[in-house]
Amino acid sequence: LRSRLGKIVRRRGLASFQDYLRLVEEDATGDEITVLLDAVSTNVTSFFREADHFRYMEEVMLPRLVEAGGPRGDRTIRGWSAGCSTGEEPYSIAVTLLQSLSGGKGWDIRLLATDLSTRVLSIARNGLYAKDKLKGVSSPTLSRYFAREAHDGGEYYRVHAGLRGLITYARLNLMEPYPFQGPFDFIFCRNVMIYFDRKTQETLVNRFHRYLAEDGHLFIGHSESLNGVSHPFQYVRPSVYRKREALP
């Protein structure tokens, strides 16, 4: 934290962290708090990270949805990637949906992807990744959903416009009021809650429950657990939970 903020303090020509805090507090535009949050956010991700979740979607969750014609019987699917970082997670989700739903033909698929950092959201929207960022992507998936581009002598791949079009990116603080109503059929919030204390985790998990459709799923990181957190979810398997009726 000292290292990341120190760079901003020096760049602003300030003498101390206290001076920078004063600058943030007095900035009526709100731009400086965004700079601060971008600087201190940790964004570690990759395509198809924690692959068990995507296998569960392919083998268990999505076959049930296909049989029922979608959660509401109208062939619509709504999902949320909360803490989407530079976009690898929502694009991985979108690929999984299309591959499991015959390319999405006849389905209305929409994904919301949010993060606190405007910097990573810009990268996600652009959908351009260096070759070494695509290690988790199979060759058939790469050729079907990505286009090769050369930039500055390097090899890059851009997500096809059709795939990008399924996802809406937006900046969101998970602890502030949400500008949407849902419901979502699944929420991915992975490796985010490890930074929160127990009380904040409990508040967030119960908010997610309210924004999920009945029988909707919550995916959290494999390094996370809801043990010791009061919540109304039904445990499915490690890091996967399903919505059930709220506890009395």
mmCIF file of C-alpha atoms in Angstrom:
data_model
loop_
_atom_site.group_PDB
_atom_site.id
_atom_site.type_symbol
_atom_site.label_atom_id
_atom_site.label_comp_id
_atom_site.label_asym_id
_atom_site.label_seq_id
_atom_site.Cartn_x
_atom_site.Cartn_y
_atom_site.Cartn_z
ATOM 1 C CA LEU A 1 0.000 0.000 0.000
ATOM 2 C CA ARG A 2 2.817 2.387 0.880
ATOM 3 C CA SER A 3 4.566 1.645 -2.420
ATOM 4 C CA ARG A 4 1.469 2.126 -4.572
ATOM 5 C CA LEU A 5 0.338 5.315 -2.876
ATOM 6 C CA GLY A 6 3.896 6.642 -2.738
ATOM 7 C CA LYS A 7 4.004 6.739 -6.536
ATOM 8 C CA ILE A 8 0.902 8.938 -6.604
ATOM 9 C CA VAL A 9 2.235 11.210 -3.863
ATOM 10 C CA ARG A 10 5.460 11.762 -5.819
ATOM 11 C CA ARG A 11 3.600 12.239 -9.095
ATOM 12 C CA ARG A 12 1.389 14.880 -7.496
ATOM 13 C CA GLY A 13 4.415 16.661 -6.020
ATOM 14 C CA LEU A 14 3.116 16.252 -2.474
ATOM 15 C CA ALA A 15 5.154 15.967 0.713
ATOM 16 C CA SER A 16 3.244 13.271 2.605
ATOM 17 C CA PHE A 17 0.432 10.739 2.607
ATOM 18 C CA GLN A 18 -1.542 13.149 4.770
ATOM 19 C CA ASP A 19 -1.302 15.761 2.024
ATOM 20 C CA TYR A 20 -2.638 13.229 -0.461
ATOM 21 C CA LEU A 21 -5.499 12.271 1.834
ATOM 22 C CA ARG A 22 -6.412 15.951 2.043
ATOM 23 C CA LEU A 23 -6.314 16.210 -1.750
ATOM 24 C CA VAL A 24 -8.662 13.223 -2.102
ATOM 25 C CA GLU A 25 -11.094 14.587 0.475
ATOM 26 C CA GLU A 26 -11.178 18.047 -1.094
ATOM 27 C CA ASP A 27 -11.560 16.896 -4.698
ATOM 28 C CA ALA A 28 -15.168 17.771 -5.513
ATOM 29 C CA THR A 29 -15.023 15.968 -8.882
ATOM 30 C CA GLY A 30 -14.421 12.555 -7.319
ATOM 31 C CA ASP A 31 -11.691 11.859 -9.887
ATOM 32 C CA GLU A 32 -8.915 11.525 -7.333
ATOM 33 C CA ILE A 33 -10.660 8.809 -5.314
ATOM 34 C CA THR A 34 -10.958 6.845 -8.561
ATOM 35 C CA VAL A 35 -7.207 7.234 -9.131
ATOM 36 C CA LEU A 36 -6.557 6.047 -5.586
ATOM 37 C CA LEU A 37 -8.825 3.002 -5.915
ATOM 38 C CA ASP A 38 -7.275 2.036 -9.253
ATOM 39 C CA ALA A 39 -3.838 2.210 -7.671
ATOM 40 C CA VAL A 40 -4.563 0.046 -4.633
ATOM 41 C CA SER A 41 -6.833 -2.560 -6.261
ATOM 42 C CA THR A 42 -5.282 -5.993 -6.753
ATOM 43 C CA ASN A 43 -6.445 -7.619 -9.992
ATOM 44 C CA VAL A 44 -5.137 -11.144 -10.500
ATOM 45 C CA THR A 45 -7.129 -13.245 -12.949
ATOM 46 C CA SER A 46 -6.899 -15.542 -15.961
ATOM 47 C CA PHE A 47 -9.160 -17.231 -18.484
ATOM 48 C CA PHE A 48 -11.087 -20.207 -17.052
ATOM 49 C CA ARG A 49 -9.452 -19.704 -13.660
ATOM 50 C CA GLU A 50 -10.696 -22.226 -11.087
ATOM 51 C CA ALA A 51 -11.928 -24.484 -13.866
ATOM 52 C CA ASP A 52 -14.188 -26.571 -11.588
ATOM 53 C CA HIS A 53 -16.757 -23.791 -11.709
ATOM 54 C CA PHE A 54 -16.968 -23.856 -15.475
ATOM 55 C CA ARG A 55 -17.187 -27.659 -15.494
ATOM 56 C CA TYR A 56 -20.053 -27.436 -12.992
ATOM 57 C CA MET A 57 -21.824 -24.986 -15.287
ATOM 58 C CA GLU A 58 -21.339 -27.257 -18.296
ATOM 59 C CA GLU A 59 -22.169 -30.554 -16.598
ATOM 60 C CA VAL A 60 -24.809 -29.658 -14.009
ATOM 61 C CA MET A 61 -26.239 -26.146 -14.089
ATOM 62 C CA LEU A 62 -26.683 -25.486 -17.799
ATOM 63 C CA PRO A 63 -28.145 -28.911 -18.754
ATOM 64 C CA ARG A 64 -30.900 -28.253 -16.210
ATOM 65 C CA LEU A 65 -31.529 -24.832 -17.724
ATOM 66 C CA VAL A 66 -31.652 -26.254 -21.241
ATOM 67 C CA GLU A 67 -34.190 -28.877 -20.186
ATOM 68 C CA ALA A 68 -36.383 -26.225 -18.578
ATOM 69 C CA GLY A 69 -35.948 -23.681 -21.363
ATOM 70 C CA GLY A 70 -34.166 -21.307 -19.013
ATOM 71 C CA PRO A 71 -34.841 -20.399 -15.380
ATOM 72 C CA ARG A 72 -38.125 -18.701 -16.283
ATOM 73 C CA GLY A 73 -39.003 -20.955 -19.207
ATOM 74 C CA ASP A 74 -38.426 -18.098 -21.664
ATOM 75 C CA ARG A 75 -34.896 -19.037 -22.801
ATOM 76 C CA THR A 76 -33.296 -16.060 -21.070
ATOM 77 C CA ILE A 77 -30.162 -16.208 -18.928
ATOM 78 C CA ARG A 78 -28.832 -13.398 -16.775
ATOM 79 C CA GLY A 79 -25.507 -13.528 -14.955
ATOM 80 C CA TRP A 80 -23.256 -11.201 -12.978
ATOM 81 C CA SER A 81 -19.474 -11.218 -12.667
ATOM 82 C CA ALA A 82 -18.872 -9.145 -9.524
ATOM 83 C CA GLY A 83 -15.215 -8.155 -9.374
ATOM 84 C CA CYS A 84 -14.568 -8.879 -13.046
ATOM 85 C CA SER A 85 -11.065 -7.364 -13.161
ATOM 86 C CA THR A 86 -9.675 -7.208 -16.725
ATOM 87 C CA GLY A 87 -12.467 -9.297 -18.228
ATOM 88 C CA GLU A 88 -11.100 -12.824 -18.351
ATOM 89 C CA GLU A 89 -13.816 -14.123 -16.026
ATOM 90 C CA PRO A 90 -16.908 -12.734 -17.828
ATOM 91 C CA TYR A 91 -15.507 -13.747 -21.211
ATOM 92 C CA SER A 92 -14.885 -17.260 -19.863
ATOM 93 C CA ILE A 93 -18.466 -17.365 -18.595
ATOM 94 C CA ALA A 94 -19.801 -16.160 -21.946
ATOM 95 C CA VAL A 95 -17.813 -18.803 -23.838
ATOM 96 C CA THR A 96 -19.082 -21.512 -21.494
ATOM 97 C CA LEU A 97 -22.677 -20.401 -22.041
ATOM 98 C CA LEU A 98 -22.374 -20.317 -25.822
ATOM 99 C CA GLN A 99 -20.622 -23.680 -26.006
ATOM 100 C CA SER A 100 -23.281 -25.279 -23.815
ATOM 101 C CA LEU A 101 -26.250 -23.623 -25.524
ATOM 102 C CA SER A 102 -25.515 -24.449 -29.163
ATOM 103 C CA GLY A 103 -23.853 -21.117 -29.762
ATOM 104 C CA GLY A 104 -26.649 -19.274 -27.991
ATOM 105 C CA LYS A 105 -29.084 -19.671 -30.877
ATOM 106 C CA GLY A 106 -32.590 -18.988 -29.642
ATOM 107 C CA TRP A 107 -31.344 -17.794 -26.253
ATOM 108 C CA ASP A 108 -31.330 -14.292 -24.781
ATOM 109 C CA ILE A 109 -28.037 -14.124 -22.850
ATOM 110 C CA ARG A 110 -26.916 -11.038 -20.946
ATOM 111 C CA LEU A 111 -24.036 -10.709 -18.518
ATOM 112 C CA LEU A 112 -23.243 -7.822 -16.183
ATOM 113 C CA ALA A 113 -19.572 -7.404 -15.243
ATOM 114 C CA THR A 114 -18.583 -4.918 -12.542
ATOM 115 C CA ASP A 115 -15.447 -3.806 -10.796
ATOM 116 C CA LEU A 116 -14.264 -0.982 -8.580
ATOM 117 C CA SER A 117 -11.377 -0.080 -10.891
ATOM 118 C CA THR A 118 -12.016 1.974 -14.015
ATOM 119 C CA ARG A 119 -8.577 0.983 -15.304
ATOM 120 C CA VAL A 120 -9.336 -2.740 -15.462
ATOM 121 C CA LEU A 121 -12.823 -2.096 -16.843
ATOM 122 C CA SER A 122 -11.273 -0.243 -19.771
ATOM 123 C CA ILE A 123 -9.081 -3.259 -20.533
ATOM 124 C CA ALA A 124 -12.054 -5.603 -20.224
ATOM 125 C CA ARG A 125 -14.227 -3.582 -22.598
ATOM 126 C CA ASN A 126 -11.435 -3.481 -25.164
ATOM 127 C CA GLY A 127 -11.086 -7.266 -25.045
ATOM 128 C CA LEU A 128 -7.492 -7.339 -26.303
ATOM 129 C CA TYR A 129 -5.042 -9.758 -24.658
ATOM 130 C CA ALA A 130 -1.424 -10.693 -25.202
ATOM 131 C CA LYS A 131 -0.862 -14.295 -26.253
ATOM 132 C CA ASP A 132 0.610 -15.280 -22.878
ATOM 133 C CA LYS A 133 -2.646 -14.260 -21.193
ATOM 134 C CA LEU A 134 -4.545 -16.963 -23.081
ATOM 135 C CA LYS A 135 -2.846 -20.057 -21.667
ATOM 136 C CA GLY A 136 -6.135 -21.370 -20.291
ATOM 137 C CA VAL A 137 -7.893 -21.140 -23.663
ATOM 138 C CA SER A 138 -8.018 -24.209 -25.897
ATOM 139 C CA SER A 139 -7.077 -23.900 -29.573
ATOM 140 C CA PRO A 140 -10.664 -24.483 -30.819
ATOM 141 C CA THR A 141 -11.999 -21.834 -28.435
ATOM 142 C CA LEU A 142 -9.246 -19.415 -29.424
ATOM 143 C CA SER A 143 -9.969 -19.782 -33.142
ATOM 144 C CA ARG A 144 -13.730 -19.521 -32.667
ATOM 145 C CA TYR A 145 -13.996 -16.568 -30.280
ATOM 146 C CA PHE A 146 -10.787 -14.564 -30.753
ATOM 147 C CA ALA A 147 -9.109 -12.792 -33.669
ATOM 148 C CA ARG A 148 -5.329 -12.521 -33.900
ATOM 149 C CA GLU A 149 -3.846 -9.018 -34.077
ATOM 150 C CA ALA A 150 -0.303 -7.695 -34.153
ATOM 151 C CA HIS A 151 0.597 -4.730 -31.952
ATOM 152 C CA ASP A 152 4.072 -3.286 -31.437
ATOM 153 C CA GLY A 153 5.644 -6.473 -32.742
ATOM 154 C CA GLY A 154 3.724 -8.643 -30.267
ATOM 155 C CA GLU A 155 1.015 -11.246 -30.804
ATOM 156 C CA TYR A 156 -2.399 -10.345 -29.381
ATOM 157 C CA TYR A 157 -5.917 -11.700 -29.572
ATOM 158 C CA ARG A 158 -9.137 -9.700 -29.476
ATOM 159 C CA VAL A 159 -12.443 -11.132 -28.279
ATOM 160 C CA HIS A 160 -14.956 -11.267 -31.135
ATOM 161 C CA ALA A 161 -17.532 -8.511 -31.145
ATOM 162 C CA GLY A 162 -20.392 -10.996 -30.793
ATOM 163 C CA LEU A 163 -18.973 -12.277 -27.517
ATOM 164 C CA ARG A 164 -18.201 -8.777 -26.234
ATOM 165 C CA GLY A 165 -21.764 -7.784 -27.050
ATOM 166 C CA LEU A 166 -23.156 -10.191 -24.463
ATOM 167 C CA ILE A 167 -21.465 -8.304 -21.617
ATOM 168 C CA THR A 168 -22.176 -4.912 -20.070
ATOM 169 C CA TYR A 169 -19.283 -3.495 -18.033
ATOM 170 C CA ALA A 170 -19.868 -1.000 -15.238
ATOM 171 C CA ARG A 171 -18.011 0.443 -12.261
ATOM 172 C CA LEU A 172 -19.578 -0.609 -8.973
ATOM 173 C CA ASN A 173 -18.691 -0.592 -5.302
ATOM 174 C CA LEU A 174 -20.270 -3.788 -3.969
ATOM 175 C CA MET A 175 -21.131 -2.130 -0.648
ATOM 176 C CA GLU A 176 -23.033 0.797 -2.180
ATOM 177 C CA PRO A 177 -26.638 0.740 -3.529
ATOM 178 C CA TYR A 178 -26.982 -1.236 -6.763
ATOM 179 C CA PRO A 179 -28.428 0.599 -9.798
ATOM 180 C CA PHE A 180 -30.195 -2.574 -11.017
ATOM 181 C CA GLN A 181 -32.774 -5.030 -9.747
ATOM 182 C CA GLY A 182 -31.899 -8.423 -11.182
ATOM 183 C CA PRO A 183 -32.730 -11.174 -10.701
ATOM 184 C CA PHE A 184 -29.634 -13.033 -11.832
ATOM 185 C CA ASP A 185 -29.475 -16.743 -12.509
ATOM 186 C CA PHE A 186 -25.921 -16.882 -11.215
ATOM 187 C CA ILE A 187 -23.373 -14.588 -9.610
ATOM 188 C CA PHE A 188 -19.613 -15.023 -9.721
ATOM 189 C CA CYS A 189 -17.877 -13.208 -6.862
ATOM 190 C CA ARG A 190 -14.553 -14.963 -6.603
ATOM 191 C CA ASN A 191 -11.515 -13.966 -4.563
ATOM 192 C CA VAL A 192 -13.140 -10.684 -3.593
ATOM 193 C CA MET A 193 -14.501 -11.399 -0.128
ATOM 194 C CA ILE A 194 -11.103 -12.480 1.199
ATOM 195 C CA TYR A 195 -10.364 -8.763 1.554
ATOM 196 C CA PHE A 196 -13.466 -8.139 3.713
ATOM 197 C CA ASP A 197 -14.043 -8.701 7.400
ATOM 198 C CA ARG A 198 -16.666 -11.229 8.540
ATOM 199 C CA LYS A 199 -19.429 -8.666 9.020
ATOM 200 C CA THR A 200 -18.923 -7.215 5.538
ATOM 201 C CA GLN A 201 -18.861 -10.700 4.011
ATOM 202 C CA GLU A 202 -22.163 -11.515 5.678
ATOM 203 C CA THR A 203 -23.764 -8.291 4.451
ATOM 204 C CA LEU A 204 -22.582 -8.897 0.895
ATOM 205 C CA VAL A 205 -23.575 -12.559 0.712
ATOM 206 C CA ASN A 206 -27.078 -11.785 1.919
ATOM 207 C CA ARG A 207 -27.373 -8.985 -0.645
ATOM 208 C CA PHE A 208 -26.381 -11.447 -3.362
ATOM 209 C CA HIS A 209 -29.142 -13.772 -2.167
ATOM 210 C CA ARG A 210 -31.727 -11.048 -2.736
ATOM 211 C CA TYR A 211 -30.477 -10.414 -6.267
ATOM 212 C CA LEU A 212 -30.518 -14.077 -7.334
ATOM 213 C CA ALA A 213 -33.449 -15.818 -8.981
ATOM 214 C CA GLU A 214 -34.878 -18.832 -7.193
ATOM 215 C CA ASP A 215 -32.488 -21.773 -7.612
ATOM 216 C CA GLY A 216 -29.781 -19.303 -8.715
ATOM 217 C CA HIS A 217 -26.136 -20.061 -7.989
ATOM 218 C CA LEU A 218 -23.396 -18.149 -6.193
ATOM 219 C CA PHE A 219 -19.786 -18.982 -7.072
ATOM 220 C CA ILE A 220 -17.031 -17.831 -4.718
ATOM 221 C CA GLY A 221 -13.272 -18.402 -4.846
ATOM 222 C CA HIS A 222 -11.776 -21.760 -3.862
ATOM 223 C CA SER A 223 -9.747 -19.954 -1.207
ATOM 224 C CA GLU A 224 -12.958 -18.552 0.290
ATOM 225 C CA SER A 225 -15.646 -20.100 2.473
ATOM 226 C CA LEU A 226 -18.975 -19.113 3.973
ATOM 227 C CA ASN A 227 -18.243 -21.079 7.128
ATOM 228 C CA GLY A 228 -19.018 -18.872 10.107
ATOM 229 C CA VAL A 229 -21.070 -16.490 7.947
ATOM 230 C CA SER A 230 -24.832 -16.423 8.560
ATOM 231 C CA HIS A 231 -26.526 -16.833 5.183
ATOM 232 C CA PRO A 232 -29.594 -18.459 3.582
ATOM 233 C CA PHE A 233 -27.761 -20.342 0.809
ATOM 234 C CA GLN A 234 -27.746 -24.093 0.295
ATOM 235 C CA TYR A 235 -24.274 -25.611 0.047
ATOM 236 C CA VAL A 236 -23.752 -27.494 -3.233
ATOM 237 C CA ARG A 237 -20.037 -28.205 -3.314
ATOM 238 C CA PRO A 238 -16.887 -26.330 -2.251
ATOM 239 C CA SER A 239 -17.268 -22.677 -3.359
ATOM 240 C CA VAL A 240 -20.670 -23.281 -5.014
ATOM 241 C CA TYR A 241 -23.965 -22.341 -3.330
ATOM 242 C CA ARG A 242 -27.592 -22.321 -4.449
ATOM 243 C CA LYS A 243 -30.401 -20.018 -3.418
ATOM 244 C CA ARG A 244 -33.115 -21.487 -1.246
ATOM 245 C CA GLU A 245 -35.917 -19.983 0.803
ATOM 246 C CA ALA A 246 -34.718 -17.437 3.349
ATOM 247 C CA LEU A 247 -34.283 -18.695 6.883
ATOM 248 C CA PRO A 248 -37.014 -17.605 9.323
#
